[in-house]
PDB file of C-alpha atoms in Angstrom:
ATOM      1  CA  MET P 587      55.680  16.397 -19.974  1.00 75.00           C
ATOM      2  CA  ALA P 588      53.939  14.687 -17.010  1.00 83.00           C
ATOM      3  CA  ILE P 589      53.531  10.964 -16.726  1.00 86.00           C
ATOM      4  CA  VAL P 590      49.915   9.846 -16.168  1.00 82.00           C
ATOM      5  CA  ARG P 591      49.040   6.366 -15.002  1.00 84.00           C
ATOM      6  CA  TYR P 592      46.583   4.568 -17.348  1.00 83.00           C
ATOM      7  CA  ASN P 593      43.304   3.516 -15.732  1.00 84.00           C
ATOM      8  CA  PRO P 594      41.321   1.142 -17.976  1.00 80.00           C
ATOM      9  CA  TRP P 595      38.223   1.386 -15.718  1.00 88.00           C
ATOM     10  CA  ALA P 596      37.892   5.137 -16.252  1.00 88.00           C
ATOM     11  CA  GLU P 597      36.685   4.547 -19.798  1.00 87.00           C
ATOM     12  CA  MET P 598      34.162   1.945 -18.586  1.00 89.00           C
ATOM     13  CA  THR P 599      32.874   4.341 -15.919  1.00 90.00           C
ATOM     14  CA  ALA P 600      32.443   7.118 -18.490  1.00 90.00           C
ATOM     15  CA  LEU P 601      30.546   4.750 -20.795  1.00 90.00           C
ATOM     16  CA  GLN P 602      28.293   3.624 -17.914  1.00 91.00           C
ATOM     17  CA  ASN P 603      27.483   7.247 -17.045  1.00 89.00           C
ATOM     18  CA  GLN P 604      26.530   7.960 -20.673  1.00 87.00           C
ATOM     19  CA  ILE P 605      24.227   4.938 -20.764  1.00 86.00           C
ATOM     20  CA  ASP P 606      22.627   5.955 -17.447  1.00 83.00           C
ATOM     21  CA  ARG P 607      21.931   9.480 -18.776  1.00 82.00           C
ATOM     22  CA  MET P 608      20.390   8.016 -21.921  1.00 79.00           C
ATOM     23  CA  PHE P 609      17.894   5.899 -19.946  1.00 76.00           C
ATOM     24  CA  GLU P 610      17.045   8.498 -17.247  1.00 72.00           C
ATOM     25  CA  ASP P 611      13.937   9.682 -19.093  1.00 62.00           C
ATOM     26  CA  LEU P 612      12.616   6.141 -19.548  1.00 64.00           C
ATOM     27  CA  GLN P 613      12.480   5.173 -15.875  1.00 60.00           C
ATOM     28  CA  VAL P 614       9.233   3.613 -14.749  1.00 56.00           C
ATOM     29  CA  PRO P 615       7.977   4.790 -11.351  1.00 53.00           C
ATOM     30  CA  THR P 616       8.109   2.234  -8.588  1.00 55.00           C
ATOM     31  CA  PHE P 617       4.850   0.564  -7.615  1.00 55.00           C
ATOM     32  CA  LYS P 618       3.367   1.724  -4.359  1.00 69.00           C
ATOM     33  CA  THR P 619       0.691   0.052  -2.316  1.00 79.00           C
ATOM     34  CA  PRO P 620      -1.889   2.326  -0.743  1.00 83.00           C
ATOM     35  CA  ALA P 621      -1.079   3.446   2.777  1.00 88.00           C
ATOM     36  CA  ALA P 622      -3.396   2.044   5.445  1.00 92.00           C
ATOM     37  CA  GLU P 623      -4.377   3.034   8.971  1.00 94.00           C
ATOM     38  CA  LEU P 624      -6.197   0.599  11.277  1.00 94.00           C
ATOM     39  CA  THR P 625      -7.794   1.736  14.526  1.00 94.00           C
ATOM     40  CA  GLU P 626      -9.566  -0.539  17.000  1.00 92.00           C
ATOM     41  CA  THR P 627     -12.402   0.537  19.293  1.00 90.00           C
ATOM     42  CA  GLU P 628     -14.535  -1.551  21.646  1.00 88.00           C
ATOM     43  CA  ASP P 629     -17.215  -2.185  19.010  1.00 90.00           C
ATOM     44  CA  ALA P 630     -15.442  -1.976  15.655  1.00 91.00           C
ATOM     45  CA  LEU P 631     -12.290  -1.727  13.593  1.00 93.00           C
ATOM     46  CA  HIS P 632     -11.833   1.421  11.491  1.00 95.00           C
ATOM     47  CA  LEU P 633      -9.717   1.081   8.370  1.00 95.00           C
ATOM     48  CA  ARG P 634      -8.552   4.051   6.277  1.00 95.00           C
ATOM     49  CA  LEU P 635      -6.791   3.690   2.928  1.00 93.00           C
ATOM     50  CA  GLU P 636      -5.227   6.368   0.733  1.00 91.00           C
ATOM     51  CA  LEU P 637      -6.378   6.024  -2.882  1.00 89.00           C
ATOM     52  CA  PRO P 638      -5.547   9.376  -4.496  1.00 86.00           C
ATOM     53  CA  GLY P 639      -6.630   9.824  -8.085  1.00 84.00           C
ATOM     54  CA  VAL P 640      -8.805   6.702  -8.054  1.00 88.00           C
ATOM     55  CA  SER P 641     -12.487   7.025  -8.896  1.00 88.00           C
ATOM     56  CA  ALA P 642     -14.967   5.357  -6.528  1.00 89.00           C
ATOM     57  CA  LYS P 643     -16.297   3.193  -9.385  1.00 90.00           C
ATOM     58  CA  ASP P 644     -12.786   1.746  -9.865  1.00 89.00           C
ATOM     59  CA  VAL P 645     -12.554   0.439  -6.268  1.00 90.00           C
ATOM     60  CA  ASP P 646     -13.604  -3.113  -5.357  1.00 91.00           C
ATOM     61  CA  ILE P 647     -13.783  -4.141  -1.689  1.00 92.00           C
ATOM     62  CA  GLU P 648     -14.060  -7.730  -0.438  1.00 92.00           C
ATOM     63  CA  VAL P 649     -14.471  -8.388   3.285  1.00 91.00           C
ATOM     64  CA  THR P 650     -14.208 -11.714   5.096  1.00 89.00           C
ATOM     65  CA  GLU P 651     -14.418 -12.319   8.835  1.00 86.00           C
ATOM     66  CA  ASN P 652     -10.670 -11.826   9.289  1.00 87.00           C
ATOM     67  CA  ALA P 653      -9.353  -9.827   6.292  1.00 91.00           C
ATOM     68  CA  VAL P 654     -10.124  -6.967   3.922  1.00 92.00           C
ATOM     69  CA  LYS P 655      -9.098  -7.045   0.265  1.00 92.00           C
ATOM     70  CA  VAL P 656      -9.098  -3.797  -1.711  1.00 91.00           C
ATOM     71  CA  ILE P 657      -8.620  -3.839  -5.480  1.00 90.00           C
ATOM     72  CA  ALA P 658      -8.381  -0.508  -7.296  1.00 90.00           C
ATOM     73  CA  GLU P 659      -7.274   0.891 -10.626  1.00 88.00           C
ATOM     74  CA  ARG P 660      -5.956   4.283 -11.610  1.00 86.00           C
ATOM     75  CA  LYS P 661      -6.843   4.919 -15.240  1.00 83.00           C
ATOM     76  CA  LEU P 662      -4.170   6.173 -17.641  1.00 80.00           C
ATOM     77  CA  GLU P 663      -4.652   9.739 -18.787  1.00 76.00           C
ATOM     78  CA  ASN P 664      -3.007  10.176 -22.191  1.00 74.00           C
ATOM     79  CA  LYS P 665      -1.683  13.700 -22.460  1.00 78.00           C
ATOM     80  CA  GLU P 666       0.643  14.379 -25.354  1.00 82.00           C
ATOM     81  CA  GLY P 667       4.058  15.624 -24.307  1.00 82.00           C
ATOM     82  CA  THR P 668       3.598  14.844 -20.590  1.00 80.00           C
ATOM     83  CA  ARG P 669       6.302  13.166 -18.566  1.00 79.00           C
ATOM     84  CA  SER P 670       4.647  11.384 -15.661  1.00 76.00           C
ATOM     85  CA  GLU P 671       5.923   9.668 -12.535  1.00 75.00           C
ATOM     86  CA  PHE P 672       2.447   8.567 -11.461  1.00 77.00           C
ATOM     87  CA  TYR P 673       1.657   4.871 -11.204  1.00 78.00           C
ATOM     88  CA  TYR P 674      -1.195   3.829 -13.445  1.00 81.00           C
ATOM     89  CA  GLY P 675      -2.831   0.436 -13.484  1.00 83.00           C
ATOM     90  CA  LYS P 676      -4.355  -2.096 -11.127  1.00 86.00           C
ATOM     91  CA  PHE P 677      -3.214  -2.826  -7.607  1.00 85.00           C
ATOM     92  CA  GLN P 678      -4.546  -4.738  -4.644  1.00 88.00           C
ATOM     93  CA  ARG P 679      -3.892  -4.997  -0.953  1.00 90.00           C
ATOM     94  CA  VAL P 680      -5.022  -7.610   1.577  1.00 92.00           C
ATOM     95  CA  ILE P 681      -5.111  -6.437   5.184  1.00 92.00           C
ATOM     96  CA  PRO P 682      -5.437  -9.102   7.902  1.00 93.00           C
ATOM     97  CA  LEU P 683      -7.611  -8.076  10.842  1.00 90.00           C
ATOM     98  CA  LYS P 684      -6.843  -8.593  14.535  1.00 85.00           C
ATOM     99  CA  ALA P 685     -10.421  -9.457  15.474  1.00 87.00           C
ATOM    100  CA  ARG P 686     -13.305 -11.274  13.799  1.00 89.00           C
ATOM    101  CA  ILE P 687     -15.862  -8.946  12.277  1.00 90.00           C
ATOM    102  CA  GLN P 688     -19.436  -9.060  11.020  1.00 88.00           C
ATOM    103  CA  ASN P 689     -18.667  -8.814   7.320  1.00 83.00           C
ATOM    104  CA  THR P 690     -22.366  -8.353   6.474  1.00 87.00           C
ATOM    105  CA  ASN P 691     -22.569  -5.022   8.373  1.00 89.00           C
ATOM    106  CA  VAL P 692     -19.537  -3.204   6.964  1.00 90.00           C
ATOM    107  CA  THR P 693     -20.015   0.447   5.972  1.00 92.00           C
ATOM    108  CA  ALA P 694     -17.813   2.372   3.550  1.00 92.00           C
ATOM    109  CA  GLU P 695     -17.272   6.037   2.746  1.00 93.00           C
ATOM    110  CA  TYR P 696     -15.010   7.408   0.001  1.00 92.00           C
ATOM    111  CA  LYS P 697     -14.142  11.088   0.026  1.00 92.00           C
ATOM    112  CA  ASP P 698     -11.143  13.088  -1.249  1.00 89.00           C
ATOM    113  CA  GLY P 699      -9.147   9.958  -2.114  1.00 89.00           C
ATOM    114  CA  ILE P 700      -9.538   8.417   1.363  1.00 93.00           C
ATOM    115  CA  LEU P 701     -11.510   5.186   1.795  1.00 93.00           C
ATOM    116  CA  ASN P 702     -13.007   4.784   5.292  1.00 94.00           C
ATOM    117  CA  LEU P 703     -14.330   1.357   6.287  1.00 94.00           C
ATOM    118  CA  THR P 704     -16.150   0.675   9.541  1.00 94.00           C
ATOM    119  CA  LEU P 705     -15.897  -3.013  10.374  1.00 93.00           C
ATOM    120  CA  PRO P 706     -18.165  -3.951  13.324  1.00 92.00           C
ATOM    121  CA  LYS P 707     -16.792  -6.686  15.563  1.00 90.00           C
ATOM    122  CA  SER P 708     -18.695  -9.952  15.891  1.00 87.00           C
ATOM    123  CA  GLU P 709     -20.580 -10.541  19.140  1.00 81.00           C
ATOM    124  CA  GLN P 710     -18.062 -13.228  20.128  1.00 76.00           C
ATOM    125  CA  GLU P 711     -15.225 -10.684  19.947  1.00 66.00           C
ATOM    126  CA  LYS P 712     -17.135  -8.003  21.874  1.00 64.00           C
ATOM    127  CA  ASN P 713     -17.897 -10.366  24.759  1.00 64.00           C
ATOM    128  CA  LYS P 714     -14.485 -11.998  24.849  1.00 64.00           C
ATOM    129  CA  VAL P 715     -13.280 -11.982  28.435  1.00 60.00           C
ATOM    130  CA  VAL P 716     -10.196 -13.868  29.506  1.00 59.00           C
ATOM    131  CA  LYS P 717      -9.919 -14.974  33.117  1.00 63.00           C
ATOM    132  CA  VAL P 718      -6.415 -15.028  34.536  1.00 71.00           C
ATOM    133  CA  ASN P 719      -5.707 -17.239  37.555  1.00 68.00           C
ATOM    134  CA  LEU P 720      -3.197 -15.886  39.996  1.00 68.00           C
ATOM    135  CA  GLU P 721      -1.544 -18.708  41.841  1.00 70.00           C
ATOM    136  CA  GLN P 722      -0.155 -17.984  45.278  1.00 67.00           C
ATOM    137  CA  PRO P 723       3.358 -19.368  45.854  1.00 68.00           C
ATOM    138  CA  ALA P 724       3.585 -21.950  48.628  1.00 66.00           C
ATOM    139  CA  ALA P 725       5.108 -20.440  51.780  1.00 59.00           C
TER     140      ALA P 725
END
């Protein structure tokens, strides 16, 4: 007969594994904010946001001179017997802008789950020129 050392934590580890297996099916997917892409040109800022599975009527866009706020909601689709990892519900994202824009002239396009916003820069930003003085060292 072999002598085996008693490990009291082995029973606790086995119990923890059983509990983990029991709750595996009940995990809620982690919340994700929509991915964004911001491109700057001479005249405007171009903002793209991924909103897959969101209807255009469920998207609300608020634009100020220096930020864009997007509020959207993915509606819950009740399908009996379906196990889903999709996130359903409301989410919002505020994106600060590098330059001041004309928030009254913003254009938006929504196609295939991608929101494209064209944010024209204000005239002050377009004409912003910074003069740099180069001082000569005394010889």
